[in-house]
Coordinates of C-alpha atoms in Angstrom, one line a residue:
X1 CA 0.0 0.1 -0.2
X2 CA 1.0 3.7 -0.6
X3 CA 1.8 4.3 3.1
X4 CA 4.1 1.5 3.3
X5 CA 6.7 3.5 1.5
X6 CA 6.3 6.5 3.9
X7 CA 8.8 7.2 6.7
X8 CA 7.6 5.3 10.0
X9 CA 6.9 8.5 11.9
X10 CA 4.5 9.6 9.0
X11 CA 2.5 6.2 9.0
X12 CA -1.0 6.4 10.2
X13 CA -1.3 5.4 13.7
X14 CA -3.9 2.7 15.0
X15 CA -5.7 5.8 16.7
X16 CA -5.8 7.3 13.1
X17 CA -7.2 4.3 11.7
X18 CA -9.8 4.0 14.0
X19 CA -10.8 7.6 14.6
X20 CA -13.8 8.9 12.7
X21 CA -14.6 5.2 11.6
X22 CA -17.5 2.9 12.8
X23 CA -15.3 0.2 14.4
X24 CA -16.5 -3.0 16.4
X25 CA -14.4 -3.9 19.5
X26 CA -14.0 -7.7 20.3
X27 CA -12.9 -8.9 23.5
X28 CA -11.5 -12.5 23.7
X29 CA -11.6 -15.2 26.4
X30 CA -8.8 -15.1 28.7
X31 CA -9.6 -17.0 32.0
X32 CA -9.6 -14.1 34.6
X33 CA -8.4 -11.6 32.1
X34 CA -11.3 -9.0 32.6
X35 CA -8.8 -6.4 33.8
X36 CA -6.9 -6.5 30.8
X37 CA -9.9 -5.7 28.7
X38 CA -10.7 -3.0 31.0
X39 CA -7.3 -1.3 30.4
X40 CA -7.9 -1.2 27.0
X41 CA -11.2 0.4 27.4
X42 CA -9.3 3.0 29.6
X43 CA -6.7 3.6 26.7
X44 CA -9.5 4.1 24.3
X45 CA -11.6 6.4 26.3
X46 CA -8.4 8.5 26.8
X47 CA -7.9 8.6 23.0
X48 CA -11.5 9.8 22.5
X49 CA -12.4 6.5 20.7
X50 CA -15.6 4.9 21.0
X51 CA -16.8 1.4 19.4
X52 CA -19.8 1.3 17.5
X53 CA -20.4 -2.1 18.4
X54 CA -19.2 -4.6 21.2
X55 CA -18.7 -8.6 21.2
X56 CA -16.8 -10.9 23.8
X57 CA -16.4 -14.3 24.9
X58 CA -15.9 -15.5 28.5
X59 CA -14.0 -12.7 30.4
X60 CA -14.3 -10.5 27.4
X61 CA -18.2 -11.1 27.5
X62 CA -18.3 -9.5 30.9
X63 CA -16.4 -6.5 30.1
X64 CA -18.0 -6.1 26.7
X65 CA -21.7 -6.3 28.3
X66 CA -20.3 -3.5 30.9
X67 CA -19.1 -1.2 28.0
X68 CA -22.1 -1.9 25.7
X69 CA -24.5 -1.1 28.4
X70 CA -23.1 2.3 28.7
X71 CA -20.7 1.9 31.8
X72 CA -17.5 4.0 31.6
X73 CA -13.8 2.6 31.8
X74 CA -13.4 4.1 35.4
X75 CA -16.8 2.4 36.3
X76 CA -15.7 -0.8 34.9
X77 CA -12.4 -0.8 36.7
X78 CA -13.9 0.1 39.9
X79 CA -16.5 -2.7 39.7
X80 CA -13.9 -5.3 38.9
X81 CA -11.6 -4.0 41.5
X82 CA -14.4 -4.5 44.2
X83 CA -15.0 -8.2 43.4
X84 CA -13.4 -10.6 46.1
X85 CA -13.5 -14.5 45.8
X86 CA -16.3 -14.8 48.0
X87 CA -18.5 -12.8 45.7
X88 CA -18.7 -15.6 43.5
X89 CA -17.3 -18.8 45.4
X90 CA -20.0 -21.0 46.0
X91 CA -19.1 -24.9 45.7
X92 CA -22.0 -27.4 46.5
X93 CA -20.4 -30.9 46.5
X94 CA -23.8 -32.5 47.5
X95 CA -25.4 -31.6 44.4
X96 CA -22.5 -32.3 42.4
X97 CA -22.3 -35.9 44.0
X98 CA -26.1 -36.0 43.1
X99 CA -25.4 -35.0 39.5
X100 CA -23.0 -37.8 39.2
X101 CA -25.4 -40.3 40.8
X102 CA -28.2 -39.6 38.7
X103 CA -26.2 -39.9 35.6
X104 CA -26.3 -36.1 34.6
X105 CA -22.6 -35.7 35.2
X106 CA -20.8 -33.3 37.2
X107 CA -19.4 -29.9 35.1
X108 CA -18.0 -27.8 37.8
X109 CA -17.3 -27.1 41.4
X110 CA -19.1 -23.7 41.5
X111 CA -23.0 -23.6 41.4
X112 CA -22.9 -20.2 39.9
X113 CA -25.5 -18.5 42.0
X114 CA -23.5 -16.1 43.5
X115 CA -21.6 -15.1 40.4
X116 CA -25.1 -14.4 38.7
X117 CA -26.3 -12.3 41.8
X118 CA -22.9 -10.3 41.3
X119 CA -23.9 -9.7 37.5
X120 CA -27.3 -8.3 38.5
X121 CA -25.7 -6.0 41.0
X122 CA -23.1 -4.6 38.6
X123 CA -24.7 -4.5 35.1
X124 CA -26.6 -1.5 34.9
X125 CA -29.2 -3.1 32.3
X126 CA -31.2 -6.3 32.3
X127 CA -31.4 -7.1 28.7
X128 CA -29.6 -6.8 25.5
X129 CA -32.1 -4.5 23.9
X130 CA -31.6 -1.9 26.7
X131 CA -27.8 -1.8 25.9
X132 CA -26.5 1.6 24.6
X133 CA -24.7 0.0 21.7
X134 CA -25.1 -3.2 19.8
X135 CA -23.7 -6.3 21.8
X136 CA -22.8 -10.0 20.7
X137 CA -21.8 -12.7 23.1
X138 CA -21.0 -16.2 22.3
X139 CA -21.5 -19.2 24.5
X140 CA -20.8 -22.9 23.9
X141 CA -24.0 -25.1 23.5
X142 CA -22.6 -28.4 24.5
X143 CA -26.0 -29.9 24.2
X144 CA -26.1 -29.1 20.5
X145 CA -22.1 -29.3 19.8
X146 CA -22.3 -25.8 18.5
X147 CA -21.6 -22.1 19.3
X148 CA -24.5 -20.0 20.2
X149 CA -24.7 -16.3 19.7
X150 CA -26.5 -14.0 21.9
X151 CA -27.9 -10.6 21.0
X152 CA -31.1 -10.1 22.7
X153 CA -32.8 -11.4 25.9
X154 CA -31.7 -11.6 29.5
X155 CA -28.0 -10.0 29.5
X156 CA -26.7 -11.8 32.9
X157 CA -27.7 -15.4 31.6
X158 CA -25.7 -14.8 28.6
X159 CA -22.8 -13.3 30.5
X160 CA -22.8 -16.0 33.1
X161 CA -22.9 -18.7 30.5
X162 CA -20.0 -17.4 28.7
X163 CA -18.0 -16.9 31.7
X164 CA -18.7 -20.3 33.0
X165 CA -15.0 -22.0 32.9
X166 CA -15.3 -25.6 32.4
X167 CA -14.4 -27.4 35.7
X168 CA -14.7 -24.4 37.8
X169 CA -18.5 -23.3 36.9
X170 CA -21.3 -25.6 36.1
X171 CA -23.0 -25.4 32.9
X172 CA -25.9 -23.0 32.6
X173 CA -29.4 -24.4 31.8
X174 CA -31.3 -22.4 29.2
X175 CA -34.3 -23.5 27.0
X176 CA -33.4 -27.2 27.6
X177 CA -29.6 -26.7 26.7
X178 CA -26.4 -26.6 28.5
X179 CA -24.3 -23.7 27.9
X180 CA -20.8 -23.4 28.9
X181 CA -17.7 -21.1 28.5
X182 CA -17.8 -19.6 24.8
X183 CA -14.1 -19.7 24.8
X184 CA -14.5 -23.6 24.3
X185 CA -15.6 -22.9 20.6
X186 CA -15.0 -19.3 19.6
X187 CA -12.2 -17.3 21.5
X188 CA -12.7 -14.0 19.9
X189 CA -16.0 -13.7 18.0
X190 CA -15.2 -11.6 15.2
X191 CA -17.6 -13.1 12.5
X192 CA -20.5 -13.2 14.8
X193 CA -20.1 -9.5 15.2
X194 CA -19.5 -8.6 11.6
X195 CA -22.6 -10.8 10.6
X196 CA -25.0 -9.1 13.1
X197 CA -23.9 -5.4 13.0
X198 CA -24.1 -3.7 9.6
X199 CA -21.6 -1.2 8.2
X200 CA -18.7 -2.1 10.6
X201 CA -15.4 -0.4 8.9
X202 CA -13.0 -2.0 11.1
X203 CA -12.4 -4.6 14.1
X204 CA -10.1 -4.1 17.0
X205 CA -9.7 -7.0 19.1
X206 CA -8.0 -7.6 22.4
X207 CA -6.5 -11.2 22.2
X208 CA -5.5 -12.4 25.3
X209 CA -2.8 -15.4 24.7
X210 CA -3.7 -18.6 26.1
X211 CA -2.1 -19.5 29.3
X212 CA -1.5 -23.2 28.0
X213 CA 0.4 -22.0 24.6
X214 CA 2.3 -19.3 26.9
X215 CA 3.8 -21.8 29.0
X216 CA 4.4 -24.2 26.3
X217 CA 6.7 -21.6 24.7
X218 CA 8.3 -20.7 27.9
X219 CA 9.1 -24.4 28.9
X220 CA 8.4 -27.0 26.1
X221 CA 7.7 -30.5 27.5
X222 CA 6.1 -33.8 27.1
X223 CA 2.3 -33.9 27.8
X224 CA -0.3 -36.7 29.2
X225 CA -3.7 -37.2 28.2
X226 CA -5.2 -34.0 29.8
X227 CA -2.5 -31.6 28.9
X228 CA -2.5 -33.1 25.4
X229 CA -6.1 -32.2 25.0
X230 CA -5.5 -28.6 26.4
X231 CA -2.7 -28.1 24.0
X232 CA -5.1 -29.4 21.0
X233 CA -8.0 -27.2 22.1
X234 CA -5.6 -24.1 22.4
X235 CA -4.4 -24.9 18.9
X236 CA -7.8 -25.3 17.4
X237 CA -9.2 -22.2 18.8
X238 CA -6.2 -20.1 17.7
X239 CA -6.6 -21.5 14.1
X240 CA -10.4 -20.8 14.6
X241 CA -9.7 -17.0 15.4
X242 CA -7.1 -16.6 12.5
X243 CA -9.6 -17.9 9.9
X244 CA -12.2 -15.6 11.3
X245 CA -9.7 -12.6 11.0
X246 CA -9.1 -13.5 7.4
X247 CA -12.6 -13.9 6.5
X248 CA -13.3 -10.2 8.1
X249 CA -10.2 -9.0 6.0
X250 CA -11.6 -10.6 2.7
X251 CA -14.7 -9.2 3.2
X252 CA -13.1 -5.5 3.4
X253 CA -13.2 -5.2 7.1
X254 CA -9.5 -4.7 8.4
X255 CA -8.7 -6.5 11.8
X256 CA -6.4 -4.7 14.4
X257 CA -5.2 -7.1 16.9
X258 CA -3.7 -6.3 20.3
X259 CA -2.2 -9.1 22.3
X260 CA -0.5 -8.1 25.3
X261 CA 1.3 -10.3 27.7
X262 CA -0.2 -9.7 31.2
X263 CA 0.4 -11.1 34.8
X264 CA -1.6 -14.3 35.2
X265 CA -4.8 -13.9 37.2
X266 CA -7.1 -16.7 39.0
X267 CA -9.5 -17.0 41.7
X268 CA -6.8 -16.7 44.3
X269 CA -5.0 -14.0 42.5
X270 CA -7.7 -11.4 41.9
X271 CA -5.2 -8.8 44.0
X272 CA -3.0 -8.9 40.9
X273 CA -5.9 -7.2 38.8
X274 CA -5.0 -3.7 39.1
X275 CA -1.3 -4.4 37.9
X276 CA -2.6 -6.3 34.9
X277 CA -5.0 -3.4 34.1
X278 CA -2.4 -0.9 34.4
X279 CA -0.2 -2.9 32.2
X280 CA -3.0 -3.1 29.3
X281 CA -3.4 0.2 29.7
X282 CA -0.1 1.2 29.0
X283 CA 0.5 -1.4 26.3
X284 CA -2.8 -0.1 24.5
X285 CA -1.7 3.4 24.7
X286 CA 1.6 2.5 23.0
X287 CA -0.3 0.6 20.4
X288 CA -2.6 3.3 19.6
X289 CA 0.3 5.5 19.0
X290 CA 2.1 3.3 16.5
X291 CA 1.7 2.6 13.0
X292 CA -1.5 0.7 12.4
X293 CA -0.3 -1.7 10.1
X294 CA 2.0 -3.2 12.8
X295 CA -1.1 -4.6 14.6
X296 CA -3.0 -5.7 11.3
X297 CA -1.3 -8.8 11.5
X298 CA -4.0 -10.9 9.4
X299 CA -4.3 -8.3 6.4
X300 CA -2.5 -7.2 3.4
X301 CA -1.0 -3.9 4.5
X302 CA 2.1 -5.0 6.6

């Protein structure tokens, strides 16, 4: 492209590429990566950039729902920082034992009732239709072995299901189907957003790297049964995402990808959240000020 020949300091920045354009924001799955997404929102808000539509899976579903519902980056950061383990930790071993005995199968340690109540406290609207901007959330329908795209109806149900990390949270029952973490099938739902929101001119995605893949790069080793399955799933999810990005590019929708390495969080490491948010905010600010072609990794203008 013409700007490839321009000096680096004159190349359009990512902020330039997004400003004044109708862009969709896609926030990926990433275990407890909520704070990383919140850091990106703080950087976008500081740059005066506002998404025209939102999409998310798992951790990204929660933050996308908050943003699409009209919460500011400061409100989102405050809400996330106020959460403690006891706000969502509700193991119910007897009911899990009954599920196994009755042949239904145990799907997770936590009942999810506290997490649903937490969502009702923090989400400012009840339904997708009441959001300030279009919102798409993806869950995994394990009854039908297919992704399920949510863009209408009760918001907390979809967010809860998309965040229901396998083994930690039980599946969410909706309409006779079992719904689980959307990241099992669709780590970053680019196509779901592009298909349901018209006239998008670009997509910006915060793609949080898989912890499994990061550990493998840092210390390659042999894997047993479960480790091998996790590695295979991480590879399939990533390739699915790459294919989506290339499809959107082929449709004429440029995809800009931010993929920071952040401190690892989990139910017992929530205190690391603020530092992860700050790291993501700083990374995103640098990315917005850098040439756009450097983060358009699946397009033709590198």
